Coordinates of C-alpha atoms in Angstrom, one line a residue:
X1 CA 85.9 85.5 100.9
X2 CA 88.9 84.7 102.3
X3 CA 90.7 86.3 105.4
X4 CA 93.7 86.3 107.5
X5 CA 93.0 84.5 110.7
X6 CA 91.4 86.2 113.2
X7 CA 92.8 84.8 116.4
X8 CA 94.6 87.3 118.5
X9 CA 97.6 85.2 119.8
X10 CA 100.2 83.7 117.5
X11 CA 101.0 80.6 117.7
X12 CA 105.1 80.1 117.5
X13 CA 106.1 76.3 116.9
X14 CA 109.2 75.0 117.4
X15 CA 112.9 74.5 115.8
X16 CA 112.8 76.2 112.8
X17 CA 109.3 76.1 111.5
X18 CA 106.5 79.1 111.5
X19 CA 102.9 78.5 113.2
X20 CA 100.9 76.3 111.3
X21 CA 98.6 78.9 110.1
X22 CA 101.8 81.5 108.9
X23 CA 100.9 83.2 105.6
X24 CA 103.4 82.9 103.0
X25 CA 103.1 85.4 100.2
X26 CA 104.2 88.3 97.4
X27 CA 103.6 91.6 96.7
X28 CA 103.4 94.5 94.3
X29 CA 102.3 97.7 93.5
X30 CA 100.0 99.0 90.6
X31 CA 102.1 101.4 89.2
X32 CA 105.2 99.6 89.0
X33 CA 103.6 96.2 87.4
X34 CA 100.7 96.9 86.0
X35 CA 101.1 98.5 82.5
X36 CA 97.7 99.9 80.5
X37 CA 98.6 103.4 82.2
X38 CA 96.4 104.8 79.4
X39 CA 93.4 101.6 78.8
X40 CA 90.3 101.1 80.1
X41 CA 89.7 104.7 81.5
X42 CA 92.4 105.0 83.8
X43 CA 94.1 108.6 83.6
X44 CA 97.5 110.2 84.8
X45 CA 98.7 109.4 88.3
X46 CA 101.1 112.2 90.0
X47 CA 103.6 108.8 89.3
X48 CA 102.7 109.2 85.8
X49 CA 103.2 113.2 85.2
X50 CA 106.3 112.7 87.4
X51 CA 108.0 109.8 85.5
X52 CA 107.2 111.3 82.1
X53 CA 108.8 114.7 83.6
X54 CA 112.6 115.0 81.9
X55 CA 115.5 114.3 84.7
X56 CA 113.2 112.7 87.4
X57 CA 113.6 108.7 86.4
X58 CA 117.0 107.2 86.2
X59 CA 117.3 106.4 81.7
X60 CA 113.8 108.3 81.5
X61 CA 111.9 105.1 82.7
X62 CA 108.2 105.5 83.3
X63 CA 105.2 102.9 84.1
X64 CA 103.7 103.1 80.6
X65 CA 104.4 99.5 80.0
X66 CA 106.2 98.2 83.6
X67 CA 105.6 94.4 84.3
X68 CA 102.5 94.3 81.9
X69 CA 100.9 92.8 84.5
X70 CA 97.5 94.2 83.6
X71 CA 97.6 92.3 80.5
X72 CA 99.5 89.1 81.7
X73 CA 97.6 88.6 85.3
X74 CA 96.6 85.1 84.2
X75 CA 100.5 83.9 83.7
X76 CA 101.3 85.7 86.5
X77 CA 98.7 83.9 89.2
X78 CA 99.8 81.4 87.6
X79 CA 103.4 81.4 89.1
X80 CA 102.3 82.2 92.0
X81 CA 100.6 78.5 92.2
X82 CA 103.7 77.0 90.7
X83 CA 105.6 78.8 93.9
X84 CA 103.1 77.8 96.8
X85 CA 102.0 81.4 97.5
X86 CA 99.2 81.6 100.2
X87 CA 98.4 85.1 99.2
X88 CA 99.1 87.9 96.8
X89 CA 98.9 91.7 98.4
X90 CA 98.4 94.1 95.0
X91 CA 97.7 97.5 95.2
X92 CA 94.6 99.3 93.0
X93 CA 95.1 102.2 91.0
X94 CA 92.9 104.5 92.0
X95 CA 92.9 106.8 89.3
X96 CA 91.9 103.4 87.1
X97 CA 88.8 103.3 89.4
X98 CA 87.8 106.9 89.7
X99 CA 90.0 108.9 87.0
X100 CA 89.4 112.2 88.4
X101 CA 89.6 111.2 92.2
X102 CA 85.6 112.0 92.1
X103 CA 82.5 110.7 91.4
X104 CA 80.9 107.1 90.2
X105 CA 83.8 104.2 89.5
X106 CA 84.6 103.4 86.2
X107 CA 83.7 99.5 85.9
X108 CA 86.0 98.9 83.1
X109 CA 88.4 99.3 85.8
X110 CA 87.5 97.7 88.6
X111 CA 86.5 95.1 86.2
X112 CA 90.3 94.3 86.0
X113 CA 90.4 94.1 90.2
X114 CA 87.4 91.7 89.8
X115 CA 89.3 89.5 87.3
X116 CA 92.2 89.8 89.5
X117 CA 90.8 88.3 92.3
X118 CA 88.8 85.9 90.6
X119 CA 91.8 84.5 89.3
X120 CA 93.7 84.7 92.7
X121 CA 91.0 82.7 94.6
X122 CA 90.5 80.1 91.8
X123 CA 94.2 79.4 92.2
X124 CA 93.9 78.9 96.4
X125 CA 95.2 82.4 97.2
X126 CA 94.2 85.2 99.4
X127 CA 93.9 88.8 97.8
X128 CA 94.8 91.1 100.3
X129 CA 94.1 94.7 98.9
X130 CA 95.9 98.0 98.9
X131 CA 93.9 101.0 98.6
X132 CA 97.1 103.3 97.7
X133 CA 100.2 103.0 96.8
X134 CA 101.8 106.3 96.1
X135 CA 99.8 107.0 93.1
X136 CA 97.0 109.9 93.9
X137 CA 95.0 110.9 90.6
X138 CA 96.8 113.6 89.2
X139 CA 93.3 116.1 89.3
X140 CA 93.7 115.7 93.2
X141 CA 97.2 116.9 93.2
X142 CA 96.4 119.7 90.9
X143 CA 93.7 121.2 93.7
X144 CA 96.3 120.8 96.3
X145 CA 97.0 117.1 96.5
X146 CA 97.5 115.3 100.1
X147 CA 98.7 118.6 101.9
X148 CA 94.7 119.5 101.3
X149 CA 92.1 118.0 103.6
X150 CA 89.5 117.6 101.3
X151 CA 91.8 115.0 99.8
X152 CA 90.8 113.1 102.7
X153 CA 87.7 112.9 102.4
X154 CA 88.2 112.2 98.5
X155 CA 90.2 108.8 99.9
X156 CA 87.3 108.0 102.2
X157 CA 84.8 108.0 99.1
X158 CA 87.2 105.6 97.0
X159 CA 87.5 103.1 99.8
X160 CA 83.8 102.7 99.5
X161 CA 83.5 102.3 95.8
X162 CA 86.3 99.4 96.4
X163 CA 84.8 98.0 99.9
X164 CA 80.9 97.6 97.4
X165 CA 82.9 96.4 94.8
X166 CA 84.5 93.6 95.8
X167 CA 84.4 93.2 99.9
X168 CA 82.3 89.8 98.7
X169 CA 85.8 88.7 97.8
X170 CA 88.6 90.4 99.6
X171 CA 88.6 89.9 103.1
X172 CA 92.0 91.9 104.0
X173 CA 91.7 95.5 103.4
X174 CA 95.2 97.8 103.6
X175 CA 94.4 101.7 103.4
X176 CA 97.7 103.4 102.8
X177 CA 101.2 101.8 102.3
X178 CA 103.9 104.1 103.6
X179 CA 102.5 107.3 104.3
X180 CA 106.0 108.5 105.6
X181 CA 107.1 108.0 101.8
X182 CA 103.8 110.2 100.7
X183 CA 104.3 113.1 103.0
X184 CA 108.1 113.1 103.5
X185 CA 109.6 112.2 99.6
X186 CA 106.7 113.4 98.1
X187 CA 106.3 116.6 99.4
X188 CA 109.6 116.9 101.5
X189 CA 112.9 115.9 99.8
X190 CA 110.6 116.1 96.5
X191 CA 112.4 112.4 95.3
X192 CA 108.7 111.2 94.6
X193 CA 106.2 112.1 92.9
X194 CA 104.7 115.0 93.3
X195 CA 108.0 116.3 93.7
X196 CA 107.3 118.9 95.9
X197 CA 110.1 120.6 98.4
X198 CA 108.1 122.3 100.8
X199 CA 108.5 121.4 104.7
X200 CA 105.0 122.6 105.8
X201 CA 103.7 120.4 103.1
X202 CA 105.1 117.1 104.0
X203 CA 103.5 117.8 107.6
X204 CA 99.8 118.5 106.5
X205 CA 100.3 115.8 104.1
X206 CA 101.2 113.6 107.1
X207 CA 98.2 114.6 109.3
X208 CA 95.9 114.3 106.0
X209 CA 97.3 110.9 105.1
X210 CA 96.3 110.1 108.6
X211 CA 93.3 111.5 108.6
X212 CA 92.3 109.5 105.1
X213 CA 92.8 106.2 106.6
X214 CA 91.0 107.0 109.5
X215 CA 88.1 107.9 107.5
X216 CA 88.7 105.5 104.9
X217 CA 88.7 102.7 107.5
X218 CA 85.0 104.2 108.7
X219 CA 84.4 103.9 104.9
X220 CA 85.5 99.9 104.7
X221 CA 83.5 99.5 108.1
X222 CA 80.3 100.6 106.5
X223 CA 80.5 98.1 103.4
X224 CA 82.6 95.2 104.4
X225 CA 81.1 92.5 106.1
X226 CA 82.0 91.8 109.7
X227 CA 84.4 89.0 109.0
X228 CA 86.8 91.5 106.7
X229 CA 89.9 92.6 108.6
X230 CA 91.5 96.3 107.9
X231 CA 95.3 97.9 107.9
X232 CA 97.8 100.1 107.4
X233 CA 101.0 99.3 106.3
X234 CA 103.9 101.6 107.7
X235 CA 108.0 101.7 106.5
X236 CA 108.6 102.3 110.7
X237 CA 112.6 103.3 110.6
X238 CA 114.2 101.2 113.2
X239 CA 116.2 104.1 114.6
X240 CA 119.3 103.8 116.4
X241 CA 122.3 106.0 117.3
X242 CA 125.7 105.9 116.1
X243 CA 126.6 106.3 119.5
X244 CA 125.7 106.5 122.9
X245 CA 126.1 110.3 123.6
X246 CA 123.8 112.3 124.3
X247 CA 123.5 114.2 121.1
X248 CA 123.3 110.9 119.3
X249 CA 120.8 110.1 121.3
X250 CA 118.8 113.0 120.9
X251 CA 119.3 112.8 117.1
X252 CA 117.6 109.2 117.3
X253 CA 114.3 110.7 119.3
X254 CA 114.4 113.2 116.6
X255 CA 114.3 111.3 114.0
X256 CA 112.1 108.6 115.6
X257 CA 109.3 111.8 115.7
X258 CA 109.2 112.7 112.6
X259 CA 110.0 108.8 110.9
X260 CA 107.8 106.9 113.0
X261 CA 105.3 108.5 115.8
X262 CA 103.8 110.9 113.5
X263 CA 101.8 107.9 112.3
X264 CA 101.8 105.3 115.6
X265 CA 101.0 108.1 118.0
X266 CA 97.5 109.3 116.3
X267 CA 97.3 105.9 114.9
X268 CA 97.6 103.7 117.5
X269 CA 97.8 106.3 120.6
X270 CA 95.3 108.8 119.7
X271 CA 97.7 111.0 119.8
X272 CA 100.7 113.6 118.0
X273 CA 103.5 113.2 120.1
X274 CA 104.3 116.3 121.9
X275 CA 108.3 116.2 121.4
X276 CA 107.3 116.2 117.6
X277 CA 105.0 119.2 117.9
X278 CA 107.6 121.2 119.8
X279 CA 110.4 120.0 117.1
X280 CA 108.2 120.7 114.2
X281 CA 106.2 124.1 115.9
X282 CA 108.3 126.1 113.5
X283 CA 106.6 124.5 110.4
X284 CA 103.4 124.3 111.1
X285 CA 100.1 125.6 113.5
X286 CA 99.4 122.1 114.4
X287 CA 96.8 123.8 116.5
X288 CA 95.3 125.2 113.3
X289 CA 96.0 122.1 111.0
X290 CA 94.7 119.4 113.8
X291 CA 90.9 120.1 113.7
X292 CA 88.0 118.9 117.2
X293 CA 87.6 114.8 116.1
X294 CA 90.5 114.0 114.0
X295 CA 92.1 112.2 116.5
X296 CA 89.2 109.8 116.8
X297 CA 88.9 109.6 113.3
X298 CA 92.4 108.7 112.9
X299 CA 92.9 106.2 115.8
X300 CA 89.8 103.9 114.5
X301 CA 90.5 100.1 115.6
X302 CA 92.4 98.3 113.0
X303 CA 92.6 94.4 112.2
X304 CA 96.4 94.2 111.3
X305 CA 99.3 96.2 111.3
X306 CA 101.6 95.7 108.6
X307 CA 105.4 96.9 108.8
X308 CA 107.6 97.3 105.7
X309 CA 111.4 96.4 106.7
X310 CA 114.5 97.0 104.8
X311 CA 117.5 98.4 106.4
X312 CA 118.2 100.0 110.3
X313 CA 118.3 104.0 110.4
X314 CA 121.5 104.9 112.0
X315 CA 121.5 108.8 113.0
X316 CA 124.0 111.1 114.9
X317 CA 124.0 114.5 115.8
X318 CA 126.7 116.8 113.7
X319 CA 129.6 118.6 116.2
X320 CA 129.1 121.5 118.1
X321 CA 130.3 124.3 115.3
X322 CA 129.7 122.2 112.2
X323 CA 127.6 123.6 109.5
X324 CA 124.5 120.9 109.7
X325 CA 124.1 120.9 106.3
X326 CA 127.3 119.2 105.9
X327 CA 126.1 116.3 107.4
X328 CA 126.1 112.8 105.6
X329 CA 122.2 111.6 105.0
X330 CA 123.0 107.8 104.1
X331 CA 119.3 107.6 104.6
X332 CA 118.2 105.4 102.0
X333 CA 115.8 107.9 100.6
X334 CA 117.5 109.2 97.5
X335 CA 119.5 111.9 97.0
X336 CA 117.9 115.5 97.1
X337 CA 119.2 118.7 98.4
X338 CA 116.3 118.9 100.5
X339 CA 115.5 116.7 103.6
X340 CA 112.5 114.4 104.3
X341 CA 113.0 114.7 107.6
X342 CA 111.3 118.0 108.4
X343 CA 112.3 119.7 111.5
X344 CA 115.4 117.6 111.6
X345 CA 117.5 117.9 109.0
X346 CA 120.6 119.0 110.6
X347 CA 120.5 114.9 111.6
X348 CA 123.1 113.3 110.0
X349 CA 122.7 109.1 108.5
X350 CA 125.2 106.5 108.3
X351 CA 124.7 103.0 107.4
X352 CA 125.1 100.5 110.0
X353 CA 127.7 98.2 107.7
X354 CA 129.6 97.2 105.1
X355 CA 127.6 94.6 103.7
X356 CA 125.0 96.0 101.0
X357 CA 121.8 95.4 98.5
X358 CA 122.4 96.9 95.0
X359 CA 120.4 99.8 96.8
X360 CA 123.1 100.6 99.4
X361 CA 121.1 99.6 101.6
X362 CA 122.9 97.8 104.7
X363 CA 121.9 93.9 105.5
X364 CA 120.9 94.1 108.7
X365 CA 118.4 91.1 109.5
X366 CA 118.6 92.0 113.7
X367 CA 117.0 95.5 112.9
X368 CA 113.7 93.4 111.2
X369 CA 113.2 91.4 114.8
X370 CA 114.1 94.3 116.8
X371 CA 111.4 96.2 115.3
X372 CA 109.0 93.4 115.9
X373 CA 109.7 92.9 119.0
X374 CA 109.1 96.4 119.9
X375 CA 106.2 96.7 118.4
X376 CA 104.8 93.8 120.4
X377 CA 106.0 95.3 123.4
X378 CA 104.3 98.3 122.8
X379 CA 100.9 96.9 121.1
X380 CA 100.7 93.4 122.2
X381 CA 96.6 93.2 121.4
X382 CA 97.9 94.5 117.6
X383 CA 98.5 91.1 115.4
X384 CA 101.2 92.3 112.8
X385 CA 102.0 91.3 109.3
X386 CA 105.6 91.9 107.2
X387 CA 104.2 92.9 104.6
X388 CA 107.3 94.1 102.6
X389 CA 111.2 92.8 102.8
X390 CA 113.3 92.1 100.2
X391 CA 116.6 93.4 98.3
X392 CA 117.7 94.0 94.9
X393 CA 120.8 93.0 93.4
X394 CA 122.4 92.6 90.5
X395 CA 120.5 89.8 88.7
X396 CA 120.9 88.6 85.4
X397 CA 120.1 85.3 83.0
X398 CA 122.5 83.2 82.6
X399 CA 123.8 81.7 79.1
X400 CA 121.9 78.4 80.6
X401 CA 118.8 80.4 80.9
X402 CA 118.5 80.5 84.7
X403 CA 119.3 83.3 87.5
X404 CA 120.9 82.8 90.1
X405 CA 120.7 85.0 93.1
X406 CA 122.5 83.2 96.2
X407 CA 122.9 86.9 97.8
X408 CA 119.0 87.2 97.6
X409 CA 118.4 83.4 99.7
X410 CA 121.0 84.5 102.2
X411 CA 119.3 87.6 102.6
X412 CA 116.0 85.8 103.1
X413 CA 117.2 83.0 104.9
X414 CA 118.7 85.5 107.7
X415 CA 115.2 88.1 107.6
X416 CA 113.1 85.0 108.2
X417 CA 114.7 83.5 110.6
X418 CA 114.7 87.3 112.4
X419 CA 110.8 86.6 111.9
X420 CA 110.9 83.5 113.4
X421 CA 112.8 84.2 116.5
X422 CA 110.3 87.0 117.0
X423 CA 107.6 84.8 116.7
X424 CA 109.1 83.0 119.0
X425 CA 109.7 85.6 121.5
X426 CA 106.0 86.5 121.6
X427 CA 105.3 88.5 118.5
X428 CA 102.4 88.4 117.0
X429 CA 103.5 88.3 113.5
X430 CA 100.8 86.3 111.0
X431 CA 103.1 86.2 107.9
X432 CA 105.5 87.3 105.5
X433 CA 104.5 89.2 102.0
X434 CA 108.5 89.1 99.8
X435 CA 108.8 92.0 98.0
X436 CA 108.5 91.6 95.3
X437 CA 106.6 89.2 92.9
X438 CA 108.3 90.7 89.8
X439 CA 110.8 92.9 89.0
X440 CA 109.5 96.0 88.3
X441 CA 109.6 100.2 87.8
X442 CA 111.4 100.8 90.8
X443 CA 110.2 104.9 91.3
X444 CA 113.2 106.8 90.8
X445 CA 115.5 104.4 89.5
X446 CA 113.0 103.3 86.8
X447 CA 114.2 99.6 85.7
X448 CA 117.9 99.6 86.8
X449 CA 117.0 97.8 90.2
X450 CA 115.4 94.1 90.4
X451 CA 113.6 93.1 93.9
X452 CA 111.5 90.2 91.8
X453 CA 111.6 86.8 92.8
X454 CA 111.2 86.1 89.2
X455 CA 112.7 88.3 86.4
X456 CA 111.4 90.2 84.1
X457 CA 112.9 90.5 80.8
X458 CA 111.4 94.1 79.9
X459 CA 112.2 93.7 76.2
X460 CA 110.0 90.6 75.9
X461 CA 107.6 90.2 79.3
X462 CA 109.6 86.9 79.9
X463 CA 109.1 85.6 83.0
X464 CA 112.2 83.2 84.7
X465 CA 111.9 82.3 88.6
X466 CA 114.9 83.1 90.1
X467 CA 116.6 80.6 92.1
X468 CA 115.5 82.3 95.3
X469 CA 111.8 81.8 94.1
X470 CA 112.4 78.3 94.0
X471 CA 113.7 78.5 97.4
X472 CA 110.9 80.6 99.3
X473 CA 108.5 77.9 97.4
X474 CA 110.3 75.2 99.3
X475 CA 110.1 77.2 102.6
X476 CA 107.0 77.9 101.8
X477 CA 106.2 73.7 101.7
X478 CA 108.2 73.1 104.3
X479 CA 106.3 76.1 106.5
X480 CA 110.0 76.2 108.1
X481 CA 113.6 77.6 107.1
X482 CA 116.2 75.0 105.8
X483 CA 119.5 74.5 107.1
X484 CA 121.4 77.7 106.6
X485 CA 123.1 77.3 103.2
X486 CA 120.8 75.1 101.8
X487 CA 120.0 76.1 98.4
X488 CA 116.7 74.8 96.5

């Protein structure tokens, strides 16, 4: 078994180079690469009744086939050698291990996860595991989904099937990957699946997200050995005001509630902030919902914390007089006319610049080490991980057969060098997970967005490395950034 390192100071070297011990890696997530949604067992995600639901999915897209990674796992470790990768983080689907969300595994699926890893650690590189990304088994949501508790204790069960099951192997352990996203666009603005646009929902989905890692990470606990290191991986917004009034400032601890400390505060404070109770009171009996031990459940010692990073969150408050919901919500989170951001959704969003992904998303590299930085201020025994940045633009093969993506290396020469100058500055950052491995289904904009570091031709599964693979392969070598510029 193979983990992370577990010293608790980083170890920043000099110039432009990453501590010697800096994991360098990919990731992906089951439902947007894997294919086989119907094989071995596995039944419907809410991902898969979602995408297969008319208007949802940009061109009708859905998972059915995605990356066909399930089938083509072997090719794909494969280039992950070619490229130098130190570790892969891949997320199970749950509802391939336990197709109702009850009961005994099915070992035809995690047979797959066994040959997975197998494969991984043959090749020299470190699984790192994700219990959930996004895709609940559809039986769950139909008794009530994540706004229930007992889904909770449904998670906790799972993670215990997957800790017997292959904690011999994998010795880093993620529970949830961007509960926000569950809760908020799930159950909020309704953009992901389930789809649902109900405000008291996204907020016991929240509090029962949390409460599933906190019990899922009692579950891990039980089965993994000592050595095994556990997570959470959280999208934190890195929240600033348009401007320094008062109101904009206020909009910015509003939004800094509801998009960040409803996880950190139980999470890592044992705690619900009390300025999100008061702005949320309204919504929900947080009294009623928050029941005697949660809190320690939830705030269970983790190994890792792993932050997602993609843009800055840039929020003002709308004039005196103005109807709110005029304001702009350049939020990144898809258009909907309903708000994730429950008990704020008179906020207005704005990007911070000019200079965008093919998301319209805004390239702001300073917001990734600001955010680190922070965090290390504010948790400095916590050893973080990126375990997500990236961007999608518009790639394509060119009649010579290659891709070029010089917007995609700029992009990652200027994030990485924001993680190396937080390093630097004391952060306790252990690596870097690009996202992503592979193009792939992209949730709501199906296949018309490419964040791979190697294309995917869907008509054919062809793989080509883009020419920003072959560059994070050679920074990878070099465990340092090249001159700026500097192409393969």
């Amino acid at each position: 078994m193979t983990a992370v390192r577990p010293e608790t100071t980083a170890r920043p070297a000099s110039g432009t180079s990453f501590p010697a011990d800096f994991v360098w890696g990919t990731a992906t997530a089951a439902y947007q690469v894997e294919g086989a949604a119907a094989e071995d067992g596995r039944t419907a995600s809410i991902w898969d009744t979602f995408s297969h639901t008319p208007g949802k999915i940009r061109n009708g897209d859905t998972g059915d086939i995605a990356a066909d990674h399930y089938h083509r796992y072997r090719d794909d470790v494969a280039l992950m050698k070619d490229l130098g990768l130190k570790a892969y983080r891949f997320s199970v689907s749950w509802s391939r291990v336990q197709p109702t969300g009850r009961g005994p595994a099915v070992e035809r699926g995690l047979d797959f996860y066994r040959r997975l890893t197998d494969e991984l650690l043959a090749a020299g590189i470190t699984p790192v595991a994700t219990l959930y990304h996004w895709d609940l088994p559809q039986e769950l949501e139909d008794a009530g989904g994540w706004p229930q508790r007992e889904t909770a204790d449904r998670f906790a069960d799972y993670a215990g099937i997957m800790a017997r099951a292959l904690g011999d192997r994998i010795g880093v352990w993620t529970t949830l990957n961007e509960p926000w996203c569950s809760a908020f666009l799930g159950y909020g603005s309704g953009v992901h699946a389930p789809g649902r646009t109900d405000p008291a929902a996204s907020l016991r989905a929240a509090h029962h997200l949390n409460l599933a890692h906190g019990k899922a990470i009692g579950a891990l606990r039980a089965d993994l050995p000592a050595t095994a290191q556990t997570s959470i991986t959280l999208n934190l917004h890195q929240v600033r005001p348009l401007t320094g009034s008062a109101e904009d400032v206020e909009a910015a601890r509003r939004i800094d509630a509801v998009g960040n400390r409803v996880f950190t505060g139980p999470l890592l404070d044992g705690a619900y902030p009390a300025d999100l109770l008061a702005d949320t009171a309204h919504i929900v009996d947080w009294g009623q919902l928050v029941r005697d031990g949660d809190l320690a459940e939830i705030s269970r010692p983790i190994d890792l914390l792993g932050v997602n990073y993609y843009a800055p969150t840039v929020v003002s408050m709308p004039a005196a007089g103005t109807d709110p919901a005029a304001g702009t919500r350049n939020d990144g989170h898809g258009a909907s006319d309903h708000s994730p951001w429950t008990g704020s959704e008179h906020v207005s969003f704005h990007l911070a610049n000019d200079d965008l992904t093919a998301m319209n998303w805004a390239i702001d590299p300073e917001g990734l080490h600001t955010l680190l930085t922070g965090l290390a201020k504010a948790y400095p025994d916590l050893p973080l991980m990126v375990t997500e940045n990236g961007a999608a633009f518009d790639d394509y093969i060119s009649p010579e057969g290659v891709v070029n993506d010089p917007q995609r290396i700029a992009y990652l020469h200027a994030h990485l060098d924001a993680v190396r100058r937080a390093v630097a500055d004391g952060a306790d950052v252990r690596g870097y997970f690009l996202w992503s491995l592979l193009d792939n289904f992209e949730w709501s904009y199906g296949y018309s967005k490419r964040f791979g570091a190697v294309y995917v031709d869907y008509a054919t599964q062809r793989r080509v490395p883009k020419a920003s693979a072959h560059w994070y392969a050679d920074v990878i070598r070099r465990n340092a950034l090249p001159a700026a510029g500097a192409g393969r």
